[in-house]
Coordinates of C-alpha atoms in Angstrom, one line a residue:
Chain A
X117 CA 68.2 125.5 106.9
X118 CA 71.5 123.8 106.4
X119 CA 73.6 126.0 108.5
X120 CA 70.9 126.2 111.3
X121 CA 71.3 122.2 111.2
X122 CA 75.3 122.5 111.5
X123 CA 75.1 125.5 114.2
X124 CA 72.8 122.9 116.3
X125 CA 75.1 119.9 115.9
X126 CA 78.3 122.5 116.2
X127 CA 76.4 123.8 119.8
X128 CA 76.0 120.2 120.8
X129 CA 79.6 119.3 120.7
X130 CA 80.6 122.5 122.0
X131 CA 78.2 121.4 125.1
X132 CA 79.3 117.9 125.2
X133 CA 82.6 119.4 126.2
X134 CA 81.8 121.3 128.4
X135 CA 79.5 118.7 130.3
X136 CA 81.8 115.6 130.2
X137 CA 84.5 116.9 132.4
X138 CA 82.3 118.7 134.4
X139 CA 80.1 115.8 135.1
X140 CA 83.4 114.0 135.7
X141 CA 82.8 111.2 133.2
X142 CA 86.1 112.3 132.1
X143 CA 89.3 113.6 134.5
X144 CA 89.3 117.3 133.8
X145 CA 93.0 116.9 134.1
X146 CA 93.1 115.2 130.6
X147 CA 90.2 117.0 129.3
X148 CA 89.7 120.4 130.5
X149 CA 86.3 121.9 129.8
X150 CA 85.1 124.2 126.6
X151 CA 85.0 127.2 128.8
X152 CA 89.1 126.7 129.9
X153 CA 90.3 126.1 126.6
X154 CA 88.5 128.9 125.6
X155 CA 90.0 130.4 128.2
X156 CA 93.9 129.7 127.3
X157 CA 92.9 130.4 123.8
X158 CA 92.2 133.9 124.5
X159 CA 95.6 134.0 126.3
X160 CA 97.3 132.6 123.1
X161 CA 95.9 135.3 121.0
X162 CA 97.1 137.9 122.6
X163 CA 100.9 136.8 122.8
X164 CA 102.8 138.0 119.9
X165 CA 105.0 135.4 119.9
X166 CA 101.4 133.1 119.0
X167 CA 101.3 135.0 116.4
X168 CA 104.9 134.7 114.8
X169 CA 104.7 131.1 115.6
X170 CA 101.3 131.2 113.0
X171 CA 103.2 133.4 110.5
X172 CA 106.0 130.4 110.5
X173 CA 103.4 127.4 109.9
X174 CA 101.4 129.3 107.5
X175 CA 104.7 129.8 105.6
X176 CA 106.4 126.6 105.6
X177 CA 102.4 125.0 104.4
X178 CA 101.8 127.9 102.0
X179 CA 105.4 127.5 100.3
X180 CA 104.9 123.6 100.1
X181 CA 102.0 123.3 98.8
X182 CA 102.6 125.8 95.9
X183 CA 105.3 123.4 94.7
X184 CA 103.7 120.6 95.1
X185 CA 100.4 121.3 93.0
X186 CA 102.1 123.0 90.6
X187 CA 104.5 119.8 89.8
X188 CA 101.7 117.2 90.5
X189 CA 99.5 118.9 87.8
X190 CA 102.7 119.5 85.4
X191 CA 104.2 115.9 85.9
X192 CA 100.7 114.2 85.9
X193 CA 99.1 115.3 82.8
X194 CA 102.5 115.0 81.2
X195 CA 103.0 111.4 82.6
X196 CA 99.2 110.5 81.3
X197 CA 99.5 112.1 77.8
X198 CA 102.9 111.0 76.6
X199 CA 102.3 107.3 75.0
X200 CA 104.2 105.0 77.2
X201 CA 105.3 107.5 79.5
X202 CA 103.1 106.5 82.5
X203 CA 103.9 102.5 81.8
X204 CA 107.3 103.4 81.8
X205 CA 107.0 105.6 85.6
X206 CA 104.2 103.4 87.1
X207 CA 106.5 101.0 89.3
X208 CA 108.5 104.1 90.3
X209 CA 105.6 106.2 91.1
X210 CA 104.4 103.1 93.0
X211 CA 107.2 102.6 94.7
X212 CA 107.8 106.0 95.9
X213 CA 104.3 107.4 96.6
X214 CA 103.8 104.9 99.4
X215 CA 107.3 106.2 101.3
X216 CA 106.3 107.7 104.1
X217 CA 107.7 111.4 103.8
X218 CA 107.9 110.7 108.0
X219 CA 110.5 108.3 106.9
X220 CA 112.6 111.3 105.6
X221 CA 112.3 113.0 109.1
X222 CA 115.9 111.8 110.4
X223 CA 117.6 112.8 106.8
X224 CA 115.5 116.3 107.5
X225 CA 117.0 116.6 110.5
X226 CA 120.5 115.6 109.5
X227 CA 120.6 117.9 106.5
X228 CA 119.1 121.3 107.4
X229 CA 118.1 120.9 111.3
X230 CA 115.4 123.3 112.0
X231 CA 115.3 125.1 109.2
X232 CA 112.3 125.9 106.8
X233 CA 113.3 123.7 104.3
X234 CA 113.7 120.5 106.7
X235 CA 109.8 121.4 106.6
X236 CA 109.5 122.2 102.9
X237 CA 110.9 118.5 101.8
X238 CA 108.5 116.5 103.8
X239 CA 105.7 118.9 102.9
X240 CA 106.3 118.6 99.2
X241 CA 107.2 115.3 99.5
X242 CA 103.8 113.8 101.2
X243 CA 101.6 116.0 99.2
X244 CA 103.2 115.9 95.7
X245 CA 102.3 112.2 95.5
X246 CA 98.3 113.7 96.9
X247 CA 97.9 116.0 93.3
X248 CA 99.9 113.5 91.1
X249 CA 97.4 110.4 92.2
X250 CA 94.2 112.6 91.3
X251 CA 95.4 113.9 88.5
X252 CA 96.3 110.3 86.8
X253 CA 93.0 109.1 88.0
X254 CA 91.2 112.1 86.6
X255 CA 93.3 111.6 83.3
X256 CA 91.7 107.9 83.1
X257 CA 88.1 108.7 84.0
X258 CA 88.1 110.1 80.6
X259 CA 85.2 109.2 78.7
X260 CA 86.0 107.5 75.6
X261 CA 83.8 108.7 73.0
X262 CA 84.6 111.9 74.3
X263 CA 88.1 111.4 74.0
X264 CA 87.2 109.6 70.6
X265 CA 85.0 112.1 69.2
X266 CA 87.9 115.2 69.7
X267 CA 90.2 112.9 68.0
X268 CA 87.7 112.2 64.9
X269 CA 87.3 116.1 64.8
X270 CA 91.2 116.3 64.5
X271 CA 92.2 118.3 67.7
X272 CA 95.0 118.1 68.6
X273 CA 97.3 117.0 71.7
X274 CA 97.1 120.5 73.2
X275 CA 93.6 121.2 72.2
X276 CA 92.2 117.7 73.4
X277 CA 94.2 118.3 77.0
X278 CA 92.2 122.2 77.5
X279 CA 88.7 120.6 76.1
X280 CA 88.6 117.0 76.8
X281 CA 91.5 115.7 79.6
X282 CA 91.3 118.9 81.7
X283 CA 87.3 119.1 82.3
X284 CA 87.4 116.0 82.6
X285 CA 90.1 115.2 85.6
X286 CA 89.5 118.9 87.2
X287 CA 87.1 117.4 89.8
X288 CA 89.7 115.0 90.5
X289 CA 92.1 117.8 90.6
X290 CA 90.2 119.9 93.3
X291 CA 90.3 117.2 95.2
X292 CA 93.8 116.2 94.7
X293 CA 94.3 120.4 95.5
X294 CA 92.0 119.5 98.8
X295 CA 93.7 116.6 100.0
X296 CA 97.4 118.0 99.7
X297 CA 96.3 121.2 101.6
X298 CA 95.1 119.2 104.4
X299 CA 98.4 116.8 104.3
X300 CA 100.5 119.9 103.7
X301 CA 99.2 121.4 106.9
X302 CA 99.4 117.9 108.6
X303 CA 103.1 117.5 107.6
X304 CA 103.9 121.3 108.5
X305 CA 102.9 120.5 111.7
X306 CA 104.3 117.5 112.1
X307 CA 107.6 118.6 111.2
X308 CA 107.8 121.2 113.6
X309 CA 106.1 118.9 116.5
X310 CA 109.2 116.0 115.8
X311 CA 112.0 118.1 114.6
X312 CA 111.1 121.5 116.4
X313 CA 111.4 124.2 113.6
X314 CA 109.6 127.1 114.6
X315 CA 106.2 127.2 114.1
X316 CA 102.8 126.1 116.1
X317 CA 103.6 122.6 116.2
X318 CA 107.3 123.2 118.1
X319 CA 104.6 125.2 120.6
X320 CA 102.1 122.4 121.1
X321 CA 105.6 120.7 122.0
X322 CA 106.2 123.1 124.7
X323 CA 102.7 123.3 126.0
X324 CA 103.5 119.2 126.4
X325 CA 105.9 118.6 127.8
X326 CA 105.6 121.8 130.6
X327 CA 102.1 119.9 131.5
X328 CA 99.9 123.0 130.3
X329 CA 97.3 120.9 129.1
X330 CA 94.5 123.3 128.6
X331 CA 97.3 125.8 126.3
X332 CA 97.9 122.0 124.6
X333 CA 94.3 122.0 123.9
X334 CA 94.1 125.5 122.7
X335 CA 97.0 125.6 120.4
X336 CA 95.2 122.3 119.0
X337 CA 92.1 123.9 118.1
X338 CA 94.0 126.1 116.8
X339 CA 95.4 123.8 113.9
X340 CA 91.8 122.4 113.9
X341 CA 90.7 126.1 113.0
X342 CA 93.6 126.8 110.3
X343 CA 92.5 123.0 108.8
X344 CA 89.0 124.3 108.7
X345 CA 89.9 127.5 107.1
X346 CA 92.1 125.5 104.6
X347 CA 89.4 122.6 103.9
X348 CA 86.6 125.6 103.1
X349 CA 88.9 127.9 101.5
X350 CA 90.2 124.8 99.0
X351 CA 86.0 123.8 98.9
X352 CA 85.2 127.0 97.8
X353 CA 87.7 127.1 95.4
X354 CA 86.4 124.2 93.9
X355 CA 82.5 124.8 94.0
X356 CA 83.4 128.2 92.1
X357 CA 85.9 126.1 89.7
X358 CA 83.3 123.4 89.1
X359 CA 79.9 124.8 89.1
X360 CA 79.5 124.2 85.9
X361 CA 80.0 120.3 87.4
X362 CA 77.6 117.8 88.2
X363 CA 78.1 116.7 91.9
X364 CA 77.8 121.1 92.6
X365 CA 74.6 121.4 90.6
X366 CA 73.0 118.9 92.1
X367 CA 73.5 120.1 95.2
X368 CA 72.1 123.4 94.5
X369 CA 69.1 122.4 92.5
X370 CA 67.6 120.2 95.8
Chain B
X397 CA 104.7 87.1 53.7
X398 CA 101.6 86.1 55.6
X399 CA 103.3 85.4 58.3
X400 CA 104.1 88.5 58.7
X401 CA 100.8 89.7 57.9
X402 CA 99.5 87.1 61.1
X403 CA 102.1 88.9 62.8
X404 CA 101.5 92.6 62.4
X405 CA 96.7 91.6 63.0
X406 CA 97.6 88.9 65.8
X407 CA 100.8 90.3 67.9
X408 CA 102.7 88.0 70.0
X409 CA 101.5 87.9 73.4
X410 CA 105.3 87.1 74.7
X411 CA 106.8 90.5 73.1
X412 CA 103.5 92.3 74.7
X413 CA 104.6 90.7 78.3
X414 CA 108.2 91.4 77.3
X415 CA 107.3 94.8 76.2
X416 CA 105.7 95.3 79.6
X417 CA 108.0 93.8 82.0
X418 CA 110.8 96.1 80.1
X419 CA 108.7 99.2 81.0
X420 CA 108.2 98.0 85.1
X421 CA 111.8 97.3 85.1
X422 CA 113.8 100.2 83.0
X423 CA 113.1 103.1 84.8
X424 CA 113.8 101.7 88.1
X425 CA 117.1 99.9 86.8
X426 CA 118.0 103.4 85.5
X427 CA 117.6 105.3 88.6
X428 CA 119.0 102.5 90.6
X429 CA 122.1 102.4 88.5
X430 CA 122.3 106.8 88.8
X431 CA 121.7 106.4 92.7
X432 CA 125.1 103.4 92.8
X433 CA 127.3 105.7 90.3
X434 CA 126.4 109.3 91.8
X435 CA 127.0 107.9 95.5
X436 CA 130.0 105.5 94.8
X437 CA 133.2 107.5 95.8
X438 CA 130.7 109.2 97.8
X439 CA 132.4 110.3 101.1
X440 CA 129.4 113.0 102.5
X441 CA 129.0 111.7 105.6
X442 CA 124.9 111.4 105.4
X443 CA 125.0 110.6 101.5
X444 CA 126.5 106.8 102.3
X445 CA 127.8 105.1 98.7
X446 CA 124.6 102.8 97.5
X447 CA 127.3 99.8 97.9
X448 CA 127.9 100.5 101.6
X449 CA 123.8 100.9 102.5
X450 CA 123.4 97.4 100.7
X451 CA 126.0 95.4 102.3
X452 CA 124.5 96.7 105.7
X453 CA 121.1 95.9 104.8
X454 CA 121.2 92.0 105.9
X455 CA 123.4 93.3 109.5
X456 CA 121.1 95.3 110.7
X457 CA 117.4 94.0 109.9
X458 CA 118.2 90.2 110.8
X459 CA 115.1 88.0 111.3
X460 CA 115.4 89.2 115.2
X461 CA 115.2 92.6 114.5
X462 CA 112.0 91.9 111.9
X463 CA 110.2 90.2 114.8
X464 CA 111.3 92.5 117.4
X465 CA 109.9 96.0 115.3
X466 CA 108.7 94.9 111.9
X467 CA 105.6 92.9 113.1
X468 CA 104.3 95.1 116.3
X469 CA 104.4 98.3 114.6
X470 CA 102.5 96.2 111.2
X471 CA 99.4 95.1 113.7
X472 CA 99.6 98.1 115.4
X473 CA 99.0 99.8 111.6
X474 CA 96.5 96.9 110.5
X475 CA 94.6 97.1 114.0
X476 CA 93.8 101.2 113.3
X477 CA 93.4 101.3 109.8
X478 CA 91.0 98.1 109.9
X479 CA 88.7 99.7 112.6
X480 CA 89.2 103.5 110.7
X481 CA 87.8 101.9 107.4
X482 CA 84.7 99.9 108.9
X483 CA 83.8 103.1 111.1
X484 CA 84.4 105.2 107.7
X485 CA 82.6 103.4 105.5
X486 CA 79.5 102.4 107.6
X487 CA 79.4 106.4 109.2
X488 CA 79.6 107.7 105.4
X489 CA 77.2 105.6 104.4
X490 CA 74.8 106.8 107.0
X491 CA 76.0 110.3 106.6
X492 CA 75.8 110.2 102.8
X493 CA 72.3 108.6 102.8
X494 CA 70.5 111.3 104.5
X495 CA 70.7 114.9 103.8
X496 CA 69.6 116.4 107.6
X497 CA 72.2 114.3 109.1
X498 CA 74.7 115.4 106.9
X499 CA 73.6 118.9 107.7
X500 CA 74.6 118.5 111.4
X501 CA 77.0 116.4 111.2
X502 CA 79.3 118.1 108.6
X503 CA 80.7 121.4 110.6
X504 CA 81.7 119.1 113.3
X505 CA 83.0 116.6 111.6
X506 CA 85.1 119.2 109.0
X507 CA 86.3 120.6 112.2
X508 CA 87.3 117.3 113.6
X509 CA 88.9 116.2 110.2
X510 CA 90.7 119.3 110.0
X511 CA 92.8 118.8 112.9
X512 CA 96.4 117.5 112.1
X513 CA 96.1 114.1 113.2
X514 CA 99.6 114.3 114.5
X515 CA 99.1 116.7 117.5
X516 CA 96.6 114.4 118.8
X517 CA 99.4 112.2 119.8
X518 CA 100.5 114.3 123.0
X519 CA 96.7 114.5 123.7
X520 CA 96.0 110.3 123.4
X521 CA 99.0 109.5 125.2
X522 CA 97.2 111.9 128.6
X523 CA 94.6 109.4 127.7
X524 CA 96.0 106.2 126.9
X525 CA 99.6 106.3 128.0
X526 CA 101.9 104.9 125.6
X527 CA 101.4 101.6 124.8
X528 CA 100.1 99.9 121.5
X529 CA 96.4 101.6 122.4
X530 CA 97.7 105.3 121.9
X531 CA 99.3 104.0 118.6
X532 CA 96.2 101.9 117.0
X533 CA 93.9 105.3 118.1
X534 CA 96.4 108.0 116.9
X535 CA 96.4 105.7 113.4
X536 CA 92.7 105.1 113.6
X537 CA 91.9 108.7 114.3
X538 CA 93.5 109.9 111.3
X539 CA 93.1 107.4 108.5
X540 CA 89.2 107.3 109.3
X541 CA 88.8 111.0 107.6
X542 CA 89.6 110.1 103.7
X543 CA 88.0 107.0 104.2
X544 CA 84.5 109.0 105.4
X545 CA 84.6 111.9 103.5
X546 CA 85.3 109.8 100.4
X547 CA 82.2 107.3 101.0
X548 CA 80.2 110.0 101.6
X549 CA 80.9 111.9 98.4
X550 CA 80.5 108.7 97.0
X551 CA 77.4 107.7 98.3
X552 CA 76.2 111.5 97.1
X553 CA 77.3 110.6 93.8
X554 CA 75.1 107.6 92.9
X555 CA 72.9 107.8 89.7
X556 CA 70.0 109.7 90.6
X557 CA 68.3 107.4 87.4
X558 CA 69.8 104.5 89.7
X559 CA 68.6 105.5 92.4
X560 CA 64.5 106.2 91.0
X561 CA 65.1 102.4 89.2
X562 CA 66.1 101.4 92.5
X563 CA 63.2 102.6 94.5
X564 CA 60.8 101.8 91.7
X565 CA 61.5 97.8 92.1
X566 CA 61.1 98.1 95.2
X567 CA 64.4 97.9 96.3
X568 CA 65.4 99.7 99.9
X569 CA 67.1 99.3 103.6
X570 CA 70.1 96.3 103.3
X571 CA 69.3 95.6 99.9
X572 CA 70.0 98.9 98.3
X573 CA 73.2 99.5 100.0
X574 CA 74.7 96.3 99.3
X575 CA 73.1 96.4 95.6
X576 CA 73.3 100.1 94.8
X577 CA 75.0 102.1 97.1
X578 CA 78.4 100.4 98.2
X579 CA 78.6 99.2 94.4
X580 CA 78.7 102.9 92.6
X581 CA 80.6 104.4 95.9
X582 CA 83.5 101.7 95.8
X583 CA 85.3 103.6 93.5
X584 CA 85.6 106.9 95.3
X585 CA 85.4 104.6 98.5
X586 CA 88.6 102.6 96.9
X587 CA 90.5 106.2 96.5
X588 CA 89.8 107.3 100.6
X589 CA 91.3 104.0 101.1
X590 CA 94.5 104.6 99.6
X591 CA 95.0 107.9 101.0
X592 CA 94.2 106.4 104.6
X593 CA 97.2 104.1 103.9
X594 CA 99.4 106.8 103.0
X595 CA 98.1 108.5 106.1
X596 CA 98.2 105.5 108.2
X597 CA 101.6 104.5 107.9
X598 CA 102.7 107.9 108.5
X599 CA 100.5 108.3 112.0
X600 CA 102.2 104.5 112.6
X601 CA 106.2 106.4 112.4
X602 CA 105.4 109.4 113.9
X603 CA 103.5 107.8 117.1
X604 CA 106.5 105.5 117.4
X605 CA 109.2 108.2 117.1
X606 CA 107.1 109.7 120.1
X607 CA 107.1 106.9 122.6
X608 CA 107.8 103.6 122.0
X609 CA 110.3 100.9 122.6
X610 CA 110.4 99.3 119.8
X611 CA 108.8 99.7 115.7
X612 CA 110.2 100.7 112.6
X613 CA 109.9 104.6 113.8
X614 CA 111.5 104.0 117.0
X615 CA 114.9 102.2 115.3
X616 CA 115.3 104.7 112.7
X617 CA 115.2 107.2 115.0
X618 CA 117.3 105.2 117.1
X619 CA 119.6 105.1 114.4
X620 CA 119.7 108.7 113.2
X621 CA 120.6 109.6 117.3
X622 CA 124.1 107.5 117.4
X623 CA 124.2 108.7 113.5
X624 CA 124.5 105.4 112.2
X625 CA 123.7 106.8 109.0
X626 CA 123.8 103.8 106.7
X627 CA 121.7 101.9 109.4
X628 CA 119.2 104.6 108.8
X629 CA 119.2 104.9 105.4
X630 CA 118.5 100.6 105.4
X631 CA 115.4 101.6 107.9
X632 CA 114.1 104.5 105.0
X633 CA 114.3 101.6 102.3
X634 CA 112.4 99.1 104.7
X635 CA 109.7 101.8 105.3
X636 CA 109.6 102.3 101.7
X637 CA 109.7 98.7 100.9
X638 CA 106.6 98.2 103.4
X639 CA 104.2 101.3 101.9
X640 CA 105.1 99.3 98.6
X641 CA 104.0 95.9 99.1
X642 CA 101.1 97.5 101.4
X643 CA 99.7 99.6 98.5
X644 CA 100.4 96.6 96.0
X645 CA 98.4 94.1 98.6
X646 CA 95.5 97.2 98.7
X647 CA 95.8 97.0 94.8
X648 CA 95.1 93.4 94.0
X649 CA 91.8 93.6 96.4
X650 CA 90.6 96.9 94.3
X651 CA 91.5 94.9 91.4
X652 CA 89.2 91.9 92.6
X653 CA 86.3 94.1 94.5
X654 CA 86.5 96.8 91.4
X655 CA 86.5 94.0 88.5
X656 CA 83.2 95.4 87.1
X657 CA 84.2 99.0 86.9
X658 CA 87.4 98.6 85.1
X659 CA 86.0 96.0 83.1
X660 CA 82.8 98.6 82.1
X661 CA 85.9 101.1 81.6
X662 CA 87.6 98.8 79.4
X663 CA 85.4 97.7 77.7
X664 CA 83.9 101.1 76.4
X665 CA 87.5 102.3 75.8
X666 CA 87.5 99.4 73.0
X667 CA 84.7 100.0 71.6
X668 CA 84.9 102.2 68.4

């Protein structure tokens, strides 16, 4: 019922596409139809170089994200646990989370050019901050007695983090894991859009600025596509990690 | 004796602020004071000494330089993110609220979300050229997706007890969403905000470094191009100081808007 609801409203878009430029509410110049993009998409898959391009983002997004979760878990539960520890970081964290890792584009480019890891630092850097945010709000959405209770039963430190702190922030985490995937590809692309390392952002670049607007369009849909595969992949990821949850039961049961 | 006794059940509320404004300060003073040392005889041409940065600080962003990039590309930001959180908020309330719309709506809209709001800048400047409209969409068009999806997980989330209360007073249309729904999805609603900022300021740099005359994306840039590196590192620390008192400003309204919820947290933490 659900996905014959979505495949409608997914047609319907589809259409609307089509139909505005060809009605000519819109200048098929800047908006080439469906059919065309579909078109130069078809063209795009079967150029190799497409496809190296899509090895290169895939790389640089796979690479930063890795880091980054695996230190935004590490660092946040170890920030929230240690008495004093997440007093004593709060202003830094404050202050640095809200640096825009765009801001580091120009150091990027200065230090390694177009290399992967001009990529890697403002990957990590923008979705680090993504995991770490979660994970300290998870950490302080637990419930007290809870939290009481373990204590009262004498677990301990390691004991109360598996049984008490971890179920507890994981749906926080998931979407901490979510959000990071979708600002790691963001930043991926980004990178290679503004600074030009390989990848399918330096080729969006190139579909620009040589005026092939439906290619532009393709390659677009393209990172819309790899976003959607990311989004659903991390979702069902995190329906299988938290079915046990409430907010995934419920949606089941109904 | 029972002085000390007073002390130990009653503690001093000037050592607590003391205590606290220590732990805002130390760390920052620390890294601070590693940054001046490790960069002070510092001659790597992009590592400047902390010293140099500093003293170049007041040259380059004089009061003409604030007015001239500071302020546009701050409306530009305020103009996109202000319009991305009312269309957020009031489509994931509508969204959250009724299950068939969701149902249609959410391939096309996961679709749209998952699009790296970035390359749409080459795409809004066919449409809009490159004046301040292509900057407030570009930031619009990409700080409206944490704000949505957030509301409408939150507006999913609400008590289902709640919600049967709710409905058994009598309680529906406006009056339930301002009395139930927007309360218990202001938390989650609170977090897609934050993100958005994040998000927001980044879509502000990145549209300026494309086309642009002035803003804060356009002068470091500018800066990084004749490598005037100090100059640039000044224009990181004002992009960084900005996102700070941004997220600070965000803070104090959660702080007012979210009273309740941290004061329900609170208060159940306290209890034994």
């Amino acid at each position: 019922m659900n996905t014959a609801l979505g495949a409608a409203g997914l047609a319907a878009f589809l259409a609307l596409g089509e139909a505005v430029p060809r009605l000519g509410i819109v200048k098929e110049r800047y908006f080439p139809p469906t059919s065309r993009i579909a078109r130069a998409l078809g063209d795009q898959i079967t150029d190799g170089a497409f496809w190296t391009d899509l090895g290169d983002t895939l790389t640089g997004w796979a690479l930063g994200l890795m880091i980054a979760v695996g230190a935004g878990i590490v660092v946040g539960v170890v920030l929230s646990v240690v008495p004093y520890l997440r007093e004593a970081t709060a202003s830094t964290i404050e202050f640095l989370r809200p640096i825009p890792s765009v801001a580091l584009i120009p150091l990027a480019v200065l230090l390694y050019g177009t290399e992967l890891r001009s990529v890697l630092l403002l990957v990590v850097y923008a979705s680090f901050w993504q995991v770490l945010i979660q994970v300290m709000y998870g950490v302080r959405d637990v419930d007290p007695v809870a939290e009481e209770t373990a204590r009262s039963y004498g677990l301990g430190t390691w004991a109360r983090i598996r049984h008490v702190l971890w179920p507890t922030a994981l749906p926080y985490v998931m979407t901490g894991v979510r959000l990071a995937a979708a600002v790691a590809l963001i930043l991926t692309v980004t990178a290679e859009l503004v600074i030009g390392a390989p990848g399918l952002g330096a080729r969006i670049a190139v579909a620009q600025t040589s005026q092939a607007v439906p290619e532009m369009y393709a390659l677009i849909v393209v990172t819309g596509l790899l976003g959607l595969i990311v989004n659903v992949g991390a979702r069902t990821v995190e329906r299988y990690a938290l079915a046990w949850h409430q907010s995934v039961r419920g949606e089941v049961a109904v | 004796m029972t002085d000390a006794l007073a002390g130990r059940t009653r503690p001093n509320p000037w050592a607590g602020r003391l205590l606290r404004a220590l732990f805002v300060v130390a760390l920052p003073a620390l890294l601070f004071a590693l940054w001046w040392l490790a960069s002070d005889g510092s001659t790597d041409v992009y590592w400047p000494p902390l010293r140099t940065i500093i003293r170049t600080f007041p040259d380059v962003w004089t009061r003409a330089r604030l007015r001239a990039d500071l302020v546009p590309s701050l409306l530009r930001l305020l103009a996109g993110y202000a319009s991305a959180a009312t269309a957020g908020i009031a489509l994931g309330t509508l969204i959250g609220s009724y299950r068939k719309v969701r149902a249609v709506c959410e391939p096309v809209l996961e679709f749209l979300r998952a699009v790296p709001p970035p390359v749409l800048v080459p795409v809004i400047m066919l449409f809009a050229g490159i004046g301040d409209t292509m900057k407030i969409v570009v930031i619009a068009s990409g700080c409206v997706w944490p704000i949505l999806l957030n509301t409408i997980e939150g507006v999913r989330g609400v008590d289902p007890v709640m919600s049967e209360t709710a409905r058994s007073y009598g309680i529906t249309g406006p009056a339930r969403i301002r009395s139930l729904v927007l309360p218990s999805a202001s938390p989650q609603i609170f977090a897609g905000l934050r993100q958005a900022l994040s998000v927001g300021i980044i879509l502000m740099v990145i549209s300026e470094m494309f086309a642009a005359s002035n803003g804060l994306g356009f002068t470091i840039v500018q800066f990084q191009r004749g490598f005037a590196i100090p100059d640039m590192w000044t224009g990181i620390l004002v992009l960084g100081l900005l996102g700070f008192l941004l997220s600070v400003v965000l803070q104090l309204v959660e702080r007012r808007v979210l009273g309740w919820y941290h004061g329900l947290r609170d208060s159940s933490r306290r209890s034994p």
